[in-house]
């Protein structure tokens, strides 16, 4: 039978480059507060919330913060003010008596529990605290000593999670800054810094929020930083101007001081010491993050949050790619007894293509090298070198301007 002549038109889908909410932004946050009967107990892992309405339905709303003198709702709302709808946020509410050092301790059921129960889904975790009235802080390097010990614990926790194939990066609240920049601990110091390359210390705040209640005066805007990080691709700097200002009117530091009261030198020094806060740009409205520093020497390969996030994503892809090859048969060259060349090419191409497919625009290049001169029959240990070239960042742009006379 001859088909009726016609013109056939079909629709091709998937060409506009549209994507759903990235799982790279899945986050967790620990906040101080009280349990809500019938909703959650202290220390429970709740969520994921995908909007502020989810938190409100769970009993965490503006009235909750006011009644309990806490900032649980504030941090969650600040997160969703920055992150797109649908971004996942897991929440743990803890008692105000729990210090940040304990929150970050791998041996305690706080941050560790949050990461374990979400089975590696969380890529970014925020640590915050509003202390109880009985808390008496001690200080070192212009911050509470609790921050110093918490940094060490949090870095150890992140490293242990990476070893378990659950990579995560952290933002911790640098609350209660004492304000003397010259004696502020240098997070970038090789000798006296915490060497915590997986942790960002946030010391900026919205001064209008800080002034709204005495208990809020010393807070730092972790929810805001966490939300902005969740909203952007892994390779992007938190302070990228093209992403827009963060939407507050008055920015300052966690001692309650307005940014405008600091000298240019003080702002520069805090930046050089590795702290993250809010800043303005001349002739441009709004406030932006100064950078995405982590608490380690500038020479560290992961001295920026974005570099760590790129490495984490590549590590997860490599793990899941080669997990499929675990305990599989491997062809050996019959003459040399070592890896056959087609086997080498297969493993190299497999990971390179996976990285290219899953990290478009997030890296500059990827190269895998597998030495064929490996005695797999003897040790069953396949060694693979994976090199990722990250994208660069315009941290400084220098322009030389001159007036010229075209007739000369």
Coordinates of C-alpha atoms in Angstrom, one line a residue:
X1 CA 0.0 0.0 0.0
X2 CA 1.3 3.4 -0.9
X3 CA 1.2 5.9 2.0
X4 CA -0.7 9.1 1.5
X5 CA 1.9 11.8 0.6
X6 CA 2.5 14.3 3.4
X7 CA 5.0 16.6 5.1
X8 CA 5.9 15.2 8.5
X9 CA 6.9 17.6 11.2
X10 CA 8.1 16.3 14.6
X11 CA 9.1 18.2 17.8
X12 CA 12.6 17.9 19.2
X13 CA 12.8 18.5 22.9
X14 CA 15.8 19.4 25.1
X15 CA 17.5 22.0 23.0
X16 CA 16.9 25.2 25.0
X17 CA 19.3 24.3 27.7
X18 CA 16.7 24.5 30.4
X19 CA 17.5 22.7 33.6
X20 CA 15.8 21.8 36.8
X21 CA 17.0 22.9 40.2
X22 CA 20.6 21.7 40.6
X23 CA 21.4 19.1 43.3
X24 CA 24.7 20.9 43.8
X25 CA 22.8 23.4 45.9
X26 CA 21.2 20.9 48.3
X27 CA 22.0 22.4 51.7
X28 CA 21.7 21.8 55.4
X29 CA 21.6 24.3 58.3
X30 CA 21.8 24.0 62.0
X31 CA 19.9 26.7 64.0
X32 CA 19.1 27.3 67.6
X33 CA 15.6 27.1 68.9
X34 CA 13.0 24.8 70.6
X35 CA 11.0 21.8 69.6
X36 CA 7.6 22.2 68.2
X37 CA 5.1 19.6 69.5
X38 CA 3.8 17.3 66.8
X39 CA 6.3 18.6 64.3
X40 CA 9.9 18.0 65.4
X41 CA 12.1 17.4 68.5
X42 CA 15.4 19.0 69.1
X43 CA 18.1 17.3 67.0
X44 CA 15.7 15.9 64.5
X45 CA 16.6 16.2 60.8
X46 CA 13.6 17.9 59.1
X47 CA 13.0 18.6 55.5
X48 CA 13.9 18.9 52.9
X49 CA 12.2 22.3 52.7
X50 CA 11.9 23.6 49.2
X51 CA 10.4 27.0 50.1
X52 CA 9.9 29.1 53.2
X53 CA 6.3 27.9 53.2
X54 CA 7.5 24.4 54.1
X55 CA 9.3 25.8 57.2
X56 CA 6.1 27.7 58.2
X57 CA 4.1 24.6 57.8
X58 CA 6.5 22.9 60.2
X59 CA 6.0 25.5 62.9
X60 CA 9.0 27.7 62.2
X61 CA 7.7 31.1 61.3
X62 CA 8.4 34.7 62.3
X63 CA 6.4 34.3 65.5
X64 CA 8.5 31.3 66.4
X65 CA 11.7 33.4 66.3
X66 CA 10.1 36.2 68.4
X67 CA 8.6 33.9 71.0
X68 CA 11.9 31.9 71.4
X69 CA 14.4 34.7 70.9
X70 CA 16.1 32.8 68.1
X71 CA 16.9 33.2 64.4
X72 CA 15.8 29.9 63.0
X73 CA 13.1 31.3 60.7
X74 CA 15.3 34.3 59.8
X75 CA 18.2 32.1 58.5
X76 CA 15.8 29.8 56.6
X77 CA 14.0 32.7 55.0
X78 CA 17.3 34.4 54.2
X79 CA 18.3 31.1 52.4
X80 CA 15.2 31.1 50.3
X81 CA 15.5 34.8 49.6
X82 CA 18.6 33.9 47.7
X83 CA 18.1 30.3 46.5
X84 CA 15.6 29.5 43.7
X85 CA 12.3 27.8 44.6
X86 CA 12.8 24.0 44.7
X87 CA 16.3 24.2 46.2
X88 CA 16.4 21.6 49.0
X89 CA 17.3 22.7 52.5
X90 CA 17.5 20.2 55.4
X91 CA 17.2 21.8 58.9
X92 CA 18.2 20.7 62.4
X93 CA 17.0 22.7 65.4
X94 CA 19.2 22.4 68.5
X95 CA 19.1 23.8 72.0
X96 CA 20.7 27.2 72.6
X97 CA 23.0 25.6 75.2
X98 CA 24.8 23.6 72.5
X99 CA 28.0 25.4 71.6
X100 CA 29.3 25.4 68.0
X101 CA 32.3 23.2 68.8
X102 CA 29.9 20.4 69.8
X103 CA 27.7 21.1 66.7
X104 CA 30.7 20.5 64.5
X105 CA 32.2 17.5 66.4
X106 CA 32.2 14.3 64.3
X107 CA 31.6 12.4 67.6
X108 CA 28.4 14.3 68.4
X109 CA 24.9 13.9 66.9
X110 CA 24.5 17.3 65.3
X111 CA 26.2 18.2 62.0
X112 CA 27.4 14.6 61.7
X113 CA 23.8 13.3 62.1
X114 CA 22.5 15.8 59.6
X115 CA 25.0 14.6 57.0
X116 CA 24.6 10.9 57.7
X117 CA 20.8 10.9 57.7
X118 CA 20.7 12.7 54.3
X119 CA 23.1 10.1 52.8
X120 CA 25.4 12.5 51.1
X121 CA 22.7 14.7 49.5
X122 CA 23.9 17.8 51.4
X123 CA 26.6 19.6 49.5
X124 CA 26.7 22.8 51.6
X125 CA 26.1 23.0 55.4
X126 CA 25.7 26.1 57.5
X127 CA 26.4 26.3 61.2
X128 CA 24.7 29.0 63.3
X129 CA 23.9 29.7 66.9
X130 CA 22.0 32.0 69.2
X131 CA 23.4 31.3 72.7
X132 CA 21.4 30.9 75.9
X133 CA 21.5 33.8 78.4
X134 CA 23.8 31.8 80.8
X135 CA 26.5 31.5 78.1
X136 CA 29.7 33.4 79.0
X137 CA 32.1 33.6 76.0
X138 CA 35.8 33.8 76.1
X139 CA 37.8 35.4 73.3
X140 CA 40.8 34.8 71.2
X141 CA 41.8 36.7 68.0
X142 CA 38.7 39.0 68.3
X143 CA 36.2 36.1 68.2
X144 CA 34.8 33.6 70.7
X145 CA 37.1 30.7 71.3
X146 CA 34.2 28.5 70.5
X147 CA 34.6 29.6 66.9
X148 CA 38.3 28.6 66.9
X149 CA 37.7 25.1 68.2
X150 CA 34.6 24.7 66.0
X151 CA 36.7 25.4 62.9
X152 CA 39.0 22.6 63.8
X153 CA 36.1 20.2 64.4
X154 CA 34.3 21.2 61.3
X155 CA 37.3 20.7 59.1
X156 CA 37.8 17.2 60.6
X157 CA 34.1 16.4 60.0
X158 CA 34.3 17.5 56.3
X159 CA 37.4 15.4 55.7
X160 CA 35.8 12.4 57.3
X161 CA 32.8 12.8 55.1
X162 CA 34.9 13.1 52.0
X163 CA 36.5 9.8 52.9
X164 CA 33.1 8.3 53.0
X165 CA 32.2 9.6 49.5
X166 CA 29.9 12.3 50.9
X167 CA 31.8 15.6 50.0
X168 CA 30.4 18.7 51.6
X169 CA 31.6 22.3 52.1
X170 CA 30.7 24.4 55.2
X171 CA 29.8 28.0 56.1
X172 CA 30.1 28.8 59.8
X173 CA 28.8 31.9 61.7
X174 CA 31.6 34.2 62.8
X175 CA 29.4 35.7 65.4
X176 CA 30.2 38.3 68.0
X177 CA 33.2 39.9 66.4
X178 CA 35.0 42.2 68.8
X179 CA 35.9 44.8 66.2
X180 CA 39.6 45.4 66.5
X181 CA 40.9 44.5 63.0
X182 CA 44.6 44.7 63.8
X183 CA 44.5 41.9 66.3
X184 CA 41.9 39.8 64.5
X185 CA 43.1 36.2 63.8
X186 CA 44.5 35.8 60.4
X187 CA 42.7 32.8 58.8
X188 CA 45.2 32.9 55.9
X189 CA 48.2 32.4 58.2
X190 CA 50.2 29.2 57.6
X191 CA 51.4 29.1 61.2
X192 CA 48.5 30.5 63.2
X193 CA 45.5 29.9 61.0
X194 CA 43.1 27.0 61.3
X195 CA 44.0 25.5 58.0
X196 CA 40.4 24.7 57.4
X197 CA 40.2 24.8 53.6
X198 CA 36.6 23.4 53.5
X199 CA 35.1 26.1 55.8
X200 CA 34.1 29.7 55.1
X201 CA 33.8 32.1 58.0
X202 CA 30.9 34.5 57.5
X203 CA 31.1 37.7 59.6
X204 CA 28.8 40.0 57.6
X205 CA 25.3 40.9 58.7
X206 CA 22.2 42.8 57.9
X207 CA 22.4 45.7 60.4
X208 CA 18.6 46.3 60.2
X209 CA 18.1 42.7 61.4
X210 CA 20.8 43.0 64.0
X211 CA 19.2 46.1 65.4
X212 CA 15.7 44.6 65.6
X213 CA 16.4 42.6 68.8
X214 CA 19.2 42.6 71.3
X215 CA 19.8 38.9 70.9
X216 CA 20.4 39.4 67.2
X217 CA 23.1 42.1 67.5
X218 CA 26.1 39.7 67.2
X219 CA 24.7 37.4 64.5
X220 CA 26.3 36.8 61.1
X221 CA 24.3 36.2 57.9
X222 CA 25.0 32.5 57.3
X223 CA 21.5 31.9 55.8
X224 CA 22.1 34.5 53.2
X225 CA 25.5 33.2 52.3
X226 CA 24.3 29.6 52.2
X227 CA 21.4 30.6 50.0
X228 CA 23.5 32.5 47.5
X229 CA 26.0 29.6 47.3
X230 CA 23.1 27.2 46.7
X231 CA 21.8 29.4 43.9
X232 CA 25.0 29.6 41.8
X233 CA 26.9 26.9 39.9
X234 CA 29.8 25.3 41.7
X235 CA 32.6 27.2 39.9
X236 CA 31.1 30.6 40.6
X237 CA 32.4 33.1 43.2
X238 CA 29.9 34.1 45.9
X239 CA 30.6 37.8 45.2
X240 CA 30.1 37.8 41.4
X241 CA 28.7 41.2 40.6
X242 CA 26.6 39.9 37.6
X243 CA 24.5 37.8 40.0
X244 CA 23.2 41.0 41.6
X245 CA 23.3 42.5 45.1
X246 CA 21.9 40.5 48.0
X247 CA 19.0 42.8 48.7
X248 CA 19.7 44.5 52.0
X249 CA 20.0 48.2 52.8
X250 CA 22.5 48.3 55.7
X251 CA 25.4 46.0 55.8
X252 CA 27.9 45.6 58.6
X253 CA 29.9 43.1 60.7
X254 CA 28.9 40.8 63.5
X255 CA 29.8 43.3 66.1
X256 CA 26.8 45.4 65.0
X257 CA 28.9 48.1 63.4
X258 CA 27.9 49.5 60.0
X259 CA 30.3 48.8 57.1
X260 CA 30.3 52.5 56.5
X261 CA 32.1 53.1 59.8
X262 CA 35.1 51.0 58.8
X263 CA 38.1 52.5 57.1
X264 CA 39.0 51.2 53.6
X265 CA 42.2 49.7 55.2
X266 CA 40.2 47.8 57.8
X267 CA 37.9 46.3 55.1
X268 CA 41.0 45.4 53.0
X269 CA 42.7 43.8 56.0
X270 CA 39.7 41.7 57.0
X271 CA 39.5 40.5 53.4
X272 CA 43.2 39.6 53.3
X273 CA 42.7 37.7 56.6
X274 CA 40.2 35.4 54.8
X275 CA 36.9 36.5 56.3
X276 CA 33.7 36.8 54.2
X277 CA 31.4 39.7 54.7
X278 CA 29.4 42.2 52.7
X279 CA 30.8 45.1 50.8
X280 CA 29.8 47.9 48.4
X281 CA 31.2 48.9 45.0
X282 CA 31.7 52.5 44.1
X283 CA 29.0 53.9 41.8
X284 CA 26.9 50.7 42.1
X285 CA 23.9 50.3 44.4
X286 CA 23.6 47.5 46.8
X287 CA 25.8 45.2 48.8
X288 CA 27.8 42.1 47.6
X289 CA 29.9 39.4 49.1
X290 CA 33.6 40.4 49.2
X291 CA 34.8 37.0 48.0
X292 CA 34.5 33.3 48.8
X293 CA 37.5 32.7 51.0
X294 CA 38.0 29.6 53.1
X295 CA 39.9 29.6 56.3
X296 CA 43.3 28.5 55.0
X297 CA 46.4 29.9 53.4
X298 CA 45.9 31.6 50.0
X299 CA 48.3 29.2 48.5
X300 CA 46.0 26.2 49.3
X301 CA 44.4 24.8 46.2
X302 CA 41.0 25.0 47.9
X303 CA 41.5 28.5 49.3
X304 CA 38.2 29.5 47.8
X305 CA 34.8 27.9 48.3
X306 CA 34.2 27.6 44.6
X307 CA 37.4 25.6 44.0
X308 CA 36.4 23.2 46.7
X309 CA 33.0 22.8 45.3
X310 CA 34.4 22.0 41.8
X311 CA 36.7 19.4 43.3
X312 CA 33.9 17.9 45.3
X313 CA 31.6 17.6 42.3
X314 CA 34.4 16.0 40.1
X315 CA 35.2 13.6 43.0
X316 CA 31.5 12.5 43.2
X317 CA 31.3 12.0 39.5
X318 CA 34.6 9.9 39.5
X319 CA 33.3 7.8 42.4
X320 CA 30.0 7.0 40.8
X321 CA 31.5 6.4 37.4
X322 CA 34.1 4.0 38.6
X323 CA 31.8 2.4 41.2
X324 CA 30.2 0.7 38.2
X325 CA 33.5 -0.9 37.3
X326 CA 34.2 -2.2 40.8
X327 CA 35.0 -6.0 40.8
X328 CA 34.5 -6.1 37.0
X329 CA 36.8 -8.1 34.8
X330 CA 39.7 -6.3 33.2
X331 CA 41.4 -7.4 30.1
X332 CA 45.2 -7.9 30.4
X333 CA 47.7 -7.8 27.6
X334 CA 48.7 -11.4 26.9
X335 CA 52.3 -10.5 26.2
X336 CA 53.1 -8.1 29.0
X337 CA 50.7 -9.2 31.6
X338 CA 49.8 -5.6 32.2
X339 CA 46.9 -3.4 31.3
X340 CA 45.7 -3.8 27.7
X341 CA 45.7 -0.6 25.7
X342 CA 41.9 -0.8 24.9
X343 CA 41.3 -1.1 28.7
X344 CA 43.3 2.0 29.4
X345 CA 41.5 4.0 26.7
X346 CA 38.1 2.8 28.0
X347 CA 38.7 3.9 31.6
X348 CA 40.2 7.2 30.5
X349 CA 37.4 8.0 28.0
X350 CA 34.7 7.0 30.5
X351 CA 35.6 9.5 33.2
X352 CA 36.5 12.3 30.8
X353 CA 33.2 12.1 29.1
X354 CA 31.3 11.9 32.4
X355 CA 33.0 15.1 33.6
X356 CA 32.4 16.9 30.4
X357 CA 28.7 15.9 30.3
X358 CA 28.0 16.7 33.9
X359 CA 30.2 19.9 34.4
X360 CA 29.6 22.0 31.3
X361 CA 31.0 25.5 31.9
X362 CA 32.1 24.6 35.4
X363 CA 35.7 23.6 34.5
X364 CA 38.1 24.6 31.7
X365 CA 39.3 21.1 30.9
X366 CA 39.7 17.5 32.1
X367 CA 42.4 15.0 31.5
X368 CA 42.7 11.4 32.7
X369 CA 45.9 9.5 32.7
X370 CA 46.3 5.8 33.4
X371 CA 49.7 4.3 33.3
X372 CA 49.4 1.0 31.3
X373 CA 52.5 -0.3 33.2
X374 CA 50.4 -1.5 36.1
X375 CA 50.5 -5.0 37.5
X376 CA 46.8 -5.4 38.1
X377 CA 47.1 -9.2 38.3
X378 CA 49.5 -8.8 41.3
X379 CA 47.7 -6.2 43.4
X380 CA 44.2 -5.6 41.9
X381 CA 44.7 -1.9 42.4
X382 CA 44.0 0.3 39.4
X383 CA 45.7 3.7 39.7
X384 CA 44.1 6.6 37.9
X385 CA 45.2 10.3 37.7
X386 CA 42.4 12.7 37.0
X387 CA 43.4 16.4 36.4
X388 CA 40.8 19.1 36.4
X389 CA 41.7 22.6 35.1
X390 CA 39.3 25.0 36.9
X391 CA 37.9 28.2 35.4
X392 CA 39.6 31.4 36.4
X393 CA 38.1 34.3 38.4
X394 CA 38.5 38.1 37.7
X395 CA 39.5 38.9 41.2
X396 CA 41.3 42.0 40.1
X397 CA 40.9 43.9 36.8
X398 CA 43.5 46.4 35.9
X399 CA 42.8 49.0 33.3
X400 CA 45.4 51.5 32.0
X401 CA 43.6 54.6 30.6
X402 CA 45.2 57.4 28.7
X403 CA 44.1 60.5 26.8
X404 CA 45.5 60.6 23.3
X405 CA 45.6 63.1 20.5
X406 CA 44.8 61.3 17.2
X407 CA 46.6 64.1 15.2
X408 CA 50.0 63.4 16.9

